[in-house]
Amino acid sequence: KQEVTQIPAALSVPEGENLVLNCSFTDSAIYNLQWFRQDPGKGLTSLLLIQSSQREQTSGRLNASLDKSSGRSTLYIAASQPGDSATYLCAVREGGSEKLVFGKGTKLTVNP
Amino acid sequence: EAGVAQSPRYKIIEKRQSVAFWCNPISGHATLYWYQQILGQGPKLLIQFQNNGVVDDSQLPKDRFSAERLKGVDSTLKIQPAKLEDSAVYLCASSLRRAGGLEQFFGPGTRLTVL
């Protein structure tokens, strides 16, 4: 059974800092991995999607990497801003399925 | 492009009552998902539809939960009767197959409180 773990559960940083969020998964037979952002009381916003054959994806200040063999992904946020404060969720799509298995998320607070 | 629409946004009911949630996916998206997100947890898939057929409902508590997607567009999720542990956010998502792969898009969710 696929399990997704995100560390840390919560993170508080000063504005302008670069930071890394971690995601690990137990079964490396994944189709892709997706990072989402969730604001309080809101749904999920897709940030980046990495196919199993890819090593990384970039969008603006965000960079996500994937090491499928070791079951790890990282989300790098450069020059963090207070508007980046949210919960970040990692989800993997298993091969042969369209189901996403989510981690519990990392709650990020960026202090002005 | 309009996103995934859900209603109501909030619902408070007493245990043993019934409740229904509605979802309208992004136009043209054939696949629709219902997830349950308990506070402090990641979303958990309840049911997946491909057009109007069920693909995966292995984690749907079928003794009390039901879902349908008539005509392969809108969907409703019903709970009857509700229990305290059903308090959660119910998220609807739809997906589109792009060149870069299958990507899911989520609605704002319905927050259910069972008293």
PDB file of C-alpha atoms in Angstrom:
ATOM      1  CA  LYS A   1       0.000   0.000   0.000  1.00  0.00           C
ATOM      2  CA  GLN A   2       1.406   3.358  -1.046  1.00  0.00           C
ATOM      3  CA  GLU A   3       2.141   5.777   1.784  1.00  0.00           C
ATOM      4  CA  VAL A   4       3.212   9.388   1.360  1.00  0.00           C
ATOM      5  CA  THR A   5       5.009  11.258   4.122  1.00  0.00           C
ATOM      6  CA  GLN A   6       5.755  14.972   4.265  1.00  0.00           C
ATOM      7  CA  ILE A   7       8.347  16.520   6.518  1.00  0.00           C
ATOM      8  CA  PRO A   8       8.206  18.887   8.299  1.00  0.00           C
ATOM      9  CA  ALA A   9       4.531  19.085   9.285  1.00  0.00           C
ATOM     10  CA  ALA A  10       4.898  22.817   9.849  1.00  0.00           C
ATOM     11  CA  LEU A  11       7.521  25.399   8.987  1.00  0.00           C
ATOM     12  CA  SER A  12       7.864  29.070   9.877  1.00  0.00           C
ATOM     13  CA  VAL A  13      10.437  31.234   8.088  1.00  0.00           C
ATOM     14  CA  PRO A  14      11.215  34.945   7.684  1.00  0.00           C
ATOM     15  CA  GLU A  15      10.399  36.609   4.392  1.00  0.00           C
ATOM     16  CA  GLY A  16      13.074  36.267   1.721  1.00  0.00           C
ATOM     17  CA  GLU A  17      14.396  32.915   2.870  1.00  0.00           C
ATOM     18  CA  ASN A  18      14.836  30.015   0.487  1.00  0.00           C
ATOM     19  CA  LEU A  19      13.232  26.813   1.743  1.00  0.00           C
ATOM     20  CA  VAL A  20      12.765  23.139   0.944  1.00  0.00           C
ATOM     21  CA  LEU A  21       9.741  20.953   1.604  1.00  0.00           C
ATOM     22  CA  ASN A  22      10.205  17.190   1.579  1.00  0.00           C
ATOM     23  CA  CYS A  23       7.978  14.373   0.378  1.00  0.00           C
ATOM     24  CA  SER A  24       8.698  10.642   0.461  1.00  0.00           C
ATOM     25  CA  PHE A  25       6.701   7.688  -0.856  1.00  0.00           C
ATOM     26  CA  THR A  26       7.022   3.983  -0.137  1.00  0.00           C
ATOM     27  CA  ASP A  27       6.325   2.448  -3.570  1.00  0.00           C
ATOM     28  CA  SER A  28       8.497   3.775  -6.388  1.00  0.00           C
ATOM     29  CA  ALA A  29       6.150   2.449  -9.098  1.00  0.00           C
ATOM     30  CA  ILE A  30       4.506   5.803  -9.628  1.00  0.00           C
ATOM     31  CA  TYR A  31       3.185   7.400 -12.800  1.00  0.00           C
ATOM     32  CA  ASN A  32       3.702  10.990 -11.688  1.00  0.00           C
ATOM     33  CA  LEU A  33       3.941  13.247  -8.642  1.00  0.00           C
ATOM     34  CA  GLN A  34       2.031  16.452  -8.111  1.00  0.00           C
ATOM     35  CA  TRP A  35       2.561  19.316  -5.670  1.00  0.00           C
ATOM     36  CA  PHE A  36      -0.490  21.296  -4.549  1.00  0.00           C
ATOM     37  CA  ARG A  37      -1.100  24.387  -2.493  1.00  0.00           C
ATOM     38  CA  GLN A  38      -4.111  24.684  -0.178  1.00  0.00           C
ATOM     39  CA  ASP A  39      -5.158  27.980   1.379  1.00  0.00           C
ATOM     40  CA  PRO A  40      -7.396  27.916   4.479  1.00  0.00           C
ATOM     41  CA  GLY A  41     -10.974  27.116   3.540  1.00  0.00           C
ATOM     42  CA  LYS A  42     -10.067  26.663  -0.103  1.00  0.00           C
ATOM     43  CA  GLY A  43      -9.560  23.804  -2.486  1.00  0.00           C
ATOM     44  CA  LEU A  44      -6.269  22.598  -3.889  1.00  0.00           C
ATOM     45  CA  THR A  45      -4.294  24.495  -6.500  1.00  0.00           C
ATOM     46  CA  SER A  46      -1.920  22.469  -8.644  1.00  0.00           C
ATOM     47  CA  LEU A  47       1.609  23.891  -8.578  1.00  0.00           C
ATOM     48  CA  LEU A  48       3.786  21.413 -10.416  1.00  0.00           C
ATOM     49  CA  LEU A  49       3.394  17.989 -11.981  1.00  0.00           C
ATOM     50  CA  ILE A  50       6.449  15.774 -12.554  1.00  0.00           C
ATOM     51  CA  GLN A  51       6.230  12.685 -14.729  1.00  0.00           C
ATOM     52  CA  SER A  52       8.052   9.581 -13.486  1.00  0.00           C
ATOM     53  CA  SER A  53      10.560   9.952 -16.311  1.00  0.00           C
ATOM     54  CA  GLN A  54      11.421  13.539 -15.326  1.00  0.00           C
ATOM     55  CA  ARG A  55      13.866  14.777 -12.726  1.00  0.00           C
ATOM     56  CA  GLU A  56      12.495  18.237 -12.077  1.00  0.00           C
ATOM     57  CA  GLN A  57       9.961  20.896 -13.017  1.00  0.00           C
ATOM     58  CA  THR A  58      10.142  24.640 -12.531  1.00  0.00           C
ATOM     59  CA  SER A  59       7.515  27.349 -12.356  1.00  0.00           C
ATOM     60  CA  GLY A  60       8.609  30.833 -11.351  1.00  0.00           C
ATOM     61  CA  ARG A  61      10.124  30.685  -7.861  1.00  0.00           C
ATOM     62  CA  LEU A  62       9.148  27.032  -7.446  1.00  0.00           C
ATOM     63  CA  ASN A  63      11.276  24.048  -8.356  1.00  0.00           C
ATOM     64  CA  ALA A  64      10.262  20.458  -7.728  1.00  0.00           C
ATOM     65  CA  SER A  65      12.617  17.513  -8.044  1.00  0.00           C
ATOM     66  CA  LEU A  66      11.886  13.816  -8.195  1.00  0.00           C
ATOM     67  CA  ASP A  67      14.134  10.879  -7.333  1.00  0.00           C
ATOM     68  CA  LYS A  68      11.844   7.990  -8.114  1.00  0.00           C
ATOM     69  CA  SER A  69      14.280   5.230  -7.194  1.00  0.00           C
ATOM     70  CA  SER A  70      14.734   6.549  -3.661  1.00  0.00           C
ATOM     71  CA  GLY A  71      11.075   7.543  -3.308  1.00  0.00           C
ATOM     72  CA  ARG A  72      11.701  11.228  -2.679  1.00  0.00           C
ATOM     73  CA  SER A  73      10.621  14.607  -3.978  1.00  0.00           C
ATOM     74  CA  THR A  74      11.465  18.105  -2.841  1.00  0.00           C
ATOM     75  CA  LEU A  75       9.744  21.410  -3.438  1.00  0.00           C
ATOM     76  CA  TYR A  76      12.131  24.344  -3.392  1.00  0.00           C
ATOM     77  CA  ILE A  77      10.701  27.837  -2.888  1.00  0.00           C
ATOM     78  CA  ALA A  78      13.068  30.699  -3.607  1.00  0.00           C
ATOM     79  CA  ALA A  79      12.864  34.112  -1.951  1.00  0.00           C
ATOM     80  CA  SER A  80       9.770  33.271   0.071  1.00  0.00           C
ATOM     81  CA  GLN A  81       6.987  35.848   0.472  1.00  0.00           C
ATOM     82  CA  PRO A  82       4.132  36.187   3.005  1.00  0.00           C
ATOM     83  CA  GLY A  83       1.746  35.257   0.171  1.00  0.00           C
ATOM     84  CA  ASP A  84       3.395  31.849   0.019  1.00  0.00           C
ATOM     85  CA  SER A  85       1.877  31.012   3.409  1.00  0.00           C
ATOM     86  CA  ALA A  86      -0.342  27.962   2.884  1.00  0.00           C
ATOM     87  CA  THR A  87      -0.369  24.198   3.271  1.00  0.00           C
ATOM     88  CA  TYR A  88       1.622  22.361   0.615  1.00  0.00           C
ATOM     89  CA  LEU A  89       0.515  18.857  -0.309  1.00  0.00           C
ATOM     90  CA  CYS A  90       2.405  16.208  -2.218  1.00  0.00           C
ATOM     91  CA  ALA A  91       0.502  13.476  -4.083  1.00  0.00           C
ATOM     92  CA  VAL A  92       1.617  10.509  -6.157  1.00  0.00           C
ATOM     93  CA  ARG A  93      -0.302   8.810  -8.911  1.00  0.00           C
ATOM     94  CA  GLU A  94       0.358   5.097  -8.914  1.00  0.00           C
ATOM     95  CA  GLY A  95       1.099   3.267 -12.129  1.00  0.00           C
ATOM     96  CA  GLY A  96      -2.000   1.675 -13.640  1.00  0.00           C
ATOM     97  CA  SER A  97      -4.309   3.931 -11.650  1.00  0.00           C
ATOM     98  CA  GLU A  98      -5.561   7.492 -11.774  1.00  0.00           C
ATOM     99  CA  LYS A  99      -5.901   7.655  -8.004  1.00  0.00           C
ATOM    100  CA  LEU A 100      -3.794  10.230  -6.175  1.00  0.00           C
ATOM    101  CA  VAL A 101      -2.353   9.272  -2.780  1.00  0.00           C
ATOM    102  CA  PHE A 102      -1.697  12.343  -0.677  1.00  0.00           C
ATOM    103  CA  GLY A 103       0.605  13.201   2.174  1.00  0.00           C
ATOM    104  CA  LYS A 104      -0.693  15.127   5.175  1.00  0.00           C
ATOM    105  CA  GLY A 105       0.921  18.335   4.010  1.00  0.00           C
ATOM    106  CA  THR A 106       3.392  20.903   5.305  1.00  0.00           C
ATOM    107  CA  LYS A 107       1.918  24.090   6.745  1.00  0.00           C
ATOM    108  CA  LEU A 108       4.178  26.973   5.735  1.00  0.00           C
ATOM    109  CA  THR A 109       4.133  30.384   7.390  1.00  0.00           C
ATOM    110  CA  VAL A 110       6.266  33.171   5.921  1.00  0.00           C
ATOM    111  CA  ASN A 111       6.640  36.046   8.351  1.00  0.00           C
ATOM    112  CA  PRO A 112       7.012  39.639   7.069  1.00  0.00           C
TER     113      PRO A 112
ATOM    114  CA  GLU B   1     -11.768  28.637 -18.337  1.00  0.00           C
ATOM    115  CA  ALA B   2     -14.182  28.110 -15.426  1.00  0.00           C
ATOM    116  CA  GLY B   3     -12.938  25.862 -12.646  1.00  0.00           C
ATOM    117  CA  VAL B   4     -14.601  23.000 -10.808  1.00  0.00           C
ATOM    118  CA  ALA B   5     -17.757  24.246  -9.075  1.00  0.00           C
ATOM    119  CA  GLN B   6     -19.125  22.817  -5.842  1.00  0.00           C
ATOM    120  CA  SER B   7     -22.104  23.585  -3.655  1.00  0.00           C
ATOM    121  CA  PRO B   8     -22.898  24.171  -0.933  1.00  0.00           C
ATOM    122  CA  ARG B   9     -19.665  25.558   0.487  1.00  0.00           C
ATOM    123  CA  TYR B  10     -20.672  24.801   4.075  1.00  0.00           C
ATOM    124  CA  LYS B  11     -23.179  22.463   5.665  1.00  0.00           C
ATOM    125  CA  ILE B  12     -24.012  21.758   9.287  1.00  0.00           C
ATOM    126  CA  ILE B  13     -26.272  18.827  10.122  1.00  0.00           C
ATOM    127  CA  GLU B  14     -27.095  16.600  13.048  1.00  0.00           C
ATOM    128  CA  LYS B  15     -25.976  12.983  13.123  1.00  0.00           C
ATOM    129  CA  ARG B  16     -28.338  10.549  11.417  1.00  0.00           C
ATOM    130  CA  GLN B  17     -29.504  13.263   9.009  1.00  0.00           C
ATOM    131  CA  SER B  18     -28.924  13.117   5.259  1.00  0.00           C
ATOM    132  CA  VAL B  19     -26.871  15.492   3.151  1.00  0.00           C
ATOM    133  CA  ALA B  20     -26.007  15.883  -0.529  1.00  0.00           C
ATOM    134  CA  PHE B  21     -23.189  17.684  -2.282  1.00  0.00           C
ATOM    135  CA  TRP B  22     -23.073  18.781  -5.898  1.00  0.00           C
ATOM    136  CA  CYS B  23     -20.141  19.120  -8.293  1.00  0.00           C
ATOM    137  CA  ASN B  24     -19.833  20.523 -11.794  1.00  0.00           C
ATOM    138  CA  PRO B  25     -16.460  19.640 -13.363  1.00  0.00           C
ATOM    139  CA  ILE B  26     -14.480  21.646 -15.869  1.00  0.00           C
ATOM    140  CA  SER B  27     -16.112  21.447 -19.282  1.00  0.00           C
ATOM    141  CA  GLY B  28     -14.745  18.563 -21.339  1.00  0.00           C
ATOM    142  CA  HIS B  29     -13.162  16.712 -18.418  1.00  0.00           C
ATOM    143  CA  ALA B  30     -14.283  13.093 -18.633  1.00  0.00           C
ATOM    144  CA  THR B  31     -12.938  11.972 -15.264  1.00  0.00           C
ATOM    145  CA  LEU B  32     -14.421  13.162 -11.981  1.00  0.00           C
ATOM    146  CA  TYR B  33     -13.276  12.372  -8.432  1.00  0.00           C
ATOM    147  CA  TRP B  34     -14.705  12.839  -4.949  1.00  0.00           C
ATOM    148  CA  TYR B  35     -12.205  13.105  -2.072  1.00  0.00           C
ATOM    149  CA  GLN B  36     -12.724  13.329   1.667  1.00  0.00           C
ATOM    150  CA  GLN B  37     -10.279  15.489   3.632  1.00  0.00           C
ATOM    151  CA  ILE B  38     -10.422  15.171   7.403  1.00  0.00           C
ATOM    152  CA  LEU B  39      -8.831  18.015   9.357  1.00  0.00           C
ATOM    153  CA  GLY B  40      -5.049  17.647   9.448  1.00  0.00           C
ATOM    154  CA  GLN B  41      -5.004  14.900   6.819  1.00  0.00           C
ATOM    155  CA  GLY B  42      -4.442  14.750   3.094  1.00  0.00           C
ATOM    156  CA  PRO B  43      -7.430  14.103   0.822  1.00  0.00           C
ATOM    157  CA  LYS B  44      -8.544  10.488   0.436  1.00  0.00           C
ATOM    158  CA  LEU B  45     -10.240   9.286  -2.738  1.00  0.00           C
ATOM    159  CA  LEU B  46     -13.823   8.137  -2.231  1.00  0.00           C
ATOM    160  CA  ILE B  47     -14.934   7.499  -5.802  1.00  0.00           C
ATOM    161  CA  GLN B  48     -13.757   8.053  -9.368  1.00  0.00           C
ATOM    162  CA  PHE B  49     -16.011   8.311 -12.433  1.00  0.00           C
ATOM    163  CA  GLN B  50     -15.010   8.030 -16.067  1.00  0.00           C
ATOM    164  CA  ASN B  51     -17.889   9.698 -17.921  1.00  0.00           C
ATOM    165  CA  ASN B  52     -20.892   8.230 -16.079  1.00  0.00           C
ATOM    166  CA  GLY B  53     -19.257   4.930 -15.108  1.00  0.00           C
ATOM    167  CA  VAL B  54     -17.572   4.141 -11.780  1.00  0.00           C
ATOM    168  CA  VAL B  55     -13.852   3.350 -12.093  1.00  0.00           C
ATOM    169  CA  ASP B  56     -12.876   3.070  -8.423  1.00  0.00           C
ATOM    170  CA  ASP B  57     -15.125   3.155  -5.352  1.00  0.00           C
ATOM    171  CA  SER B  58     -13.032   0.874  -3.173  1.00  0.00           C
ATOM    172  CA  GLN B  59     -12.761   3.436  -0.349  1.00  0.00           C
ATOM    173  CA  LEU B  60     -16.397   4.576  -0.417  1.00  0.00           C
ATOM    174  CA  PRO B  61     -18.351   3.489   2.699  1.00  0.00           C
ATOM    175  CA  LYS B  62     -21.203   2.087   0.673  1.00  0.00           C
ATOM    176  CA  ASP B  63     -23.485   1.476   3.629  1.00  0.00           C
ATOM    177  CA  ARG B  64     -23.988   5.229   3.968  1.00  0.00           C
ATOM    178  CA  PHE B  65     -22.336   6.985   1.041  1.00  0.00           C
ATOM    179  CA  SER B  66     -23.581   7.017  -2.535  1.00  0.00           C
ATOM    180  CA  ALA B  67     -22.615   8.975  -5.623  1.00  0.00           C
ATOM    181  CA  GLU B  68     -23.856   9.334  -9.136  1.00  0.00           C
ATOM    182  CA  ARG B  69     -22.853  11.121 -12.282  1.00  0.00           C
ATOM    183  CA  LEU B  70     -25.795  11.247 -14.594  1.00  0.00           C
ATOM    184  CA  LYS B  71     -25.110  12.109 -18.235  1.00  0.00           C
ATOM    185  CA  GLY B  72     -21.386  12.116 -17.508  1.00  0.00           C
ATOM    186  CA  VAL B  73     -21.238  15.750 -16.393  1.00  0.00           C
ATOM    187  CA  ASP B  74     -22.494  16.884 -12.943  1.00  0.00           C
ATOM    188  CA  SER B  75     -22.163  14.636  -9.942  1.00  0.00           C
ATOM    189  CA  THR B  76     -23.782  14.348  -6.533  1.00  0.00           C
ATOM    190  CA  LEU B  77     -22.403  12.708  -3.397  1.00  0.00           C
ATOM    191  CA  LYS B  78     -24.888  11.724  -0.685  1.00  0.00           C
ATOM    192  CA  ILE B  79     -24.432  10.642   2.913  1.00  0.00           C
ATOM    193  CA  GLN B  80     -27.342   8.905   4.620  1.00  0.00           C
ATOM    194  CA  PRO B  81     -27.303   8.709   7.603  1.00  0.00           C
ATOM    195  CA  ALA B  82     -24.402  10.952   8.624  1.00  0.00           C
ATOM    196  CA  LYS B  83     -22.081  10.104  11.519  1.00  0.00           C
ATOM    197  CA  LEU B  84     -19.888  12.388  13.592  1.00  0.00           C
ATOM    198  CA  GLU B  85     -16.768  11.034  11.879  1.00  0.00           C
ATOM    199  CA  ASP B  86     -18.070  12.219   8.500  1.00  0.00           C
ATOM    200  CA  SER B  87     -17.161  15.788   9.470  1.00  0.00           C
ATOM    201  CA  ALA B  88     -14.651  16.765   6.797  1.00  0.00           C
ATOM    202  CA  VAL B  89     -14.141  18.776   3.633  1.00  0.00           C
ATOM    203  CA  TYR B  90     -15.470  17.009   0.545  1.00  0.00           C
ATOM    204  CA  LEU B  91     -13.468  17.909  -2.525  1.00  0.00           C
ATOM    205  CA  CYS B  92     -14.461  17.326  -6.104  1.00  0.00           C
ATOM    206  CA  ALA B  93     -11.847  17.184  -8.848  1.00  0.00           C
ATOM    207  CA  SER B  94     -11.784  16.593 -12.570  1.00  0.00           C
ATOM    208  CA  SER B  95      -8.897  15.677 -14.800  1.00  0.00           C
ATOM    209  CA  LEU B  96      -7.620  16.323 -18.249  1.00  0.00           C
ATOM    210  CA  ARG B  97      -5.025  14.335 -20.101  1.00  0.00           C
ATOM    211  CA  ARG B  98      -2.359  16.734 -21.330  1.00  0.00           C
ATOM    212  CA  ALA B  99       0.848  16.173 -23.247  1.00  0.00           C
ATOM    213  CA  GLY B 100       2.648  16.324 -19.917  1.00  0.00           C
ATOM    214  CA  GLY B 101       0.347  13.764 -18.307  1.00  0.00           C
ATOM    215  CA  LEU B 102      -2.899  13.518 -16.365  1.00  0.00           C
ATOM    216  CA  GLU B 103      -3.502  16.525 -14.121  1.00  0.00           C
ATOM    217  CA  GLN B 104      -6.280  16.886 -11.573  1.00  0.00           C
ATOM    218  CA  PHE B 105      -8.020  20.193 -10.874  1.00  0.00           C
ATOM    219  CA  PHE B 106      -9.866  20.691  -7.618  1.00  0.00           C
ATOM    220  CA  GLY B 107     -12.950  22.621  -6.604  1.00  0.00           C
ATOM    221  CA  PRO B 108     -13.192  24.756  -3.437  1.00  0.00           C
ATOM    222  CA  GLY B 109     -14.763  21.927  -1.417  1.00  0.00           C
ATOM    223  CA  THR B 110     -17.771  21.579   0.849  1.00  0.00           C
ATOM    224  CA  ARG B 111     -17.066  21.746   4.566  1.00  0.00           C
ATOM    225  CA  LEU B 112     -19.421  19.380   6.420  1.00  0.00           C
ATOM    226  CA  THR B 113     -19.907  19.556  10.170  1.00  0.00           C
ATOM    227  CA  VAL B 114     -21.905  16.768  11.801  1.00  0.00           C
ATOM    228  CA  LEU B 115     -23.136  17.570  15.328  1.00  0.00           C
TER     229      LEU B 115
END
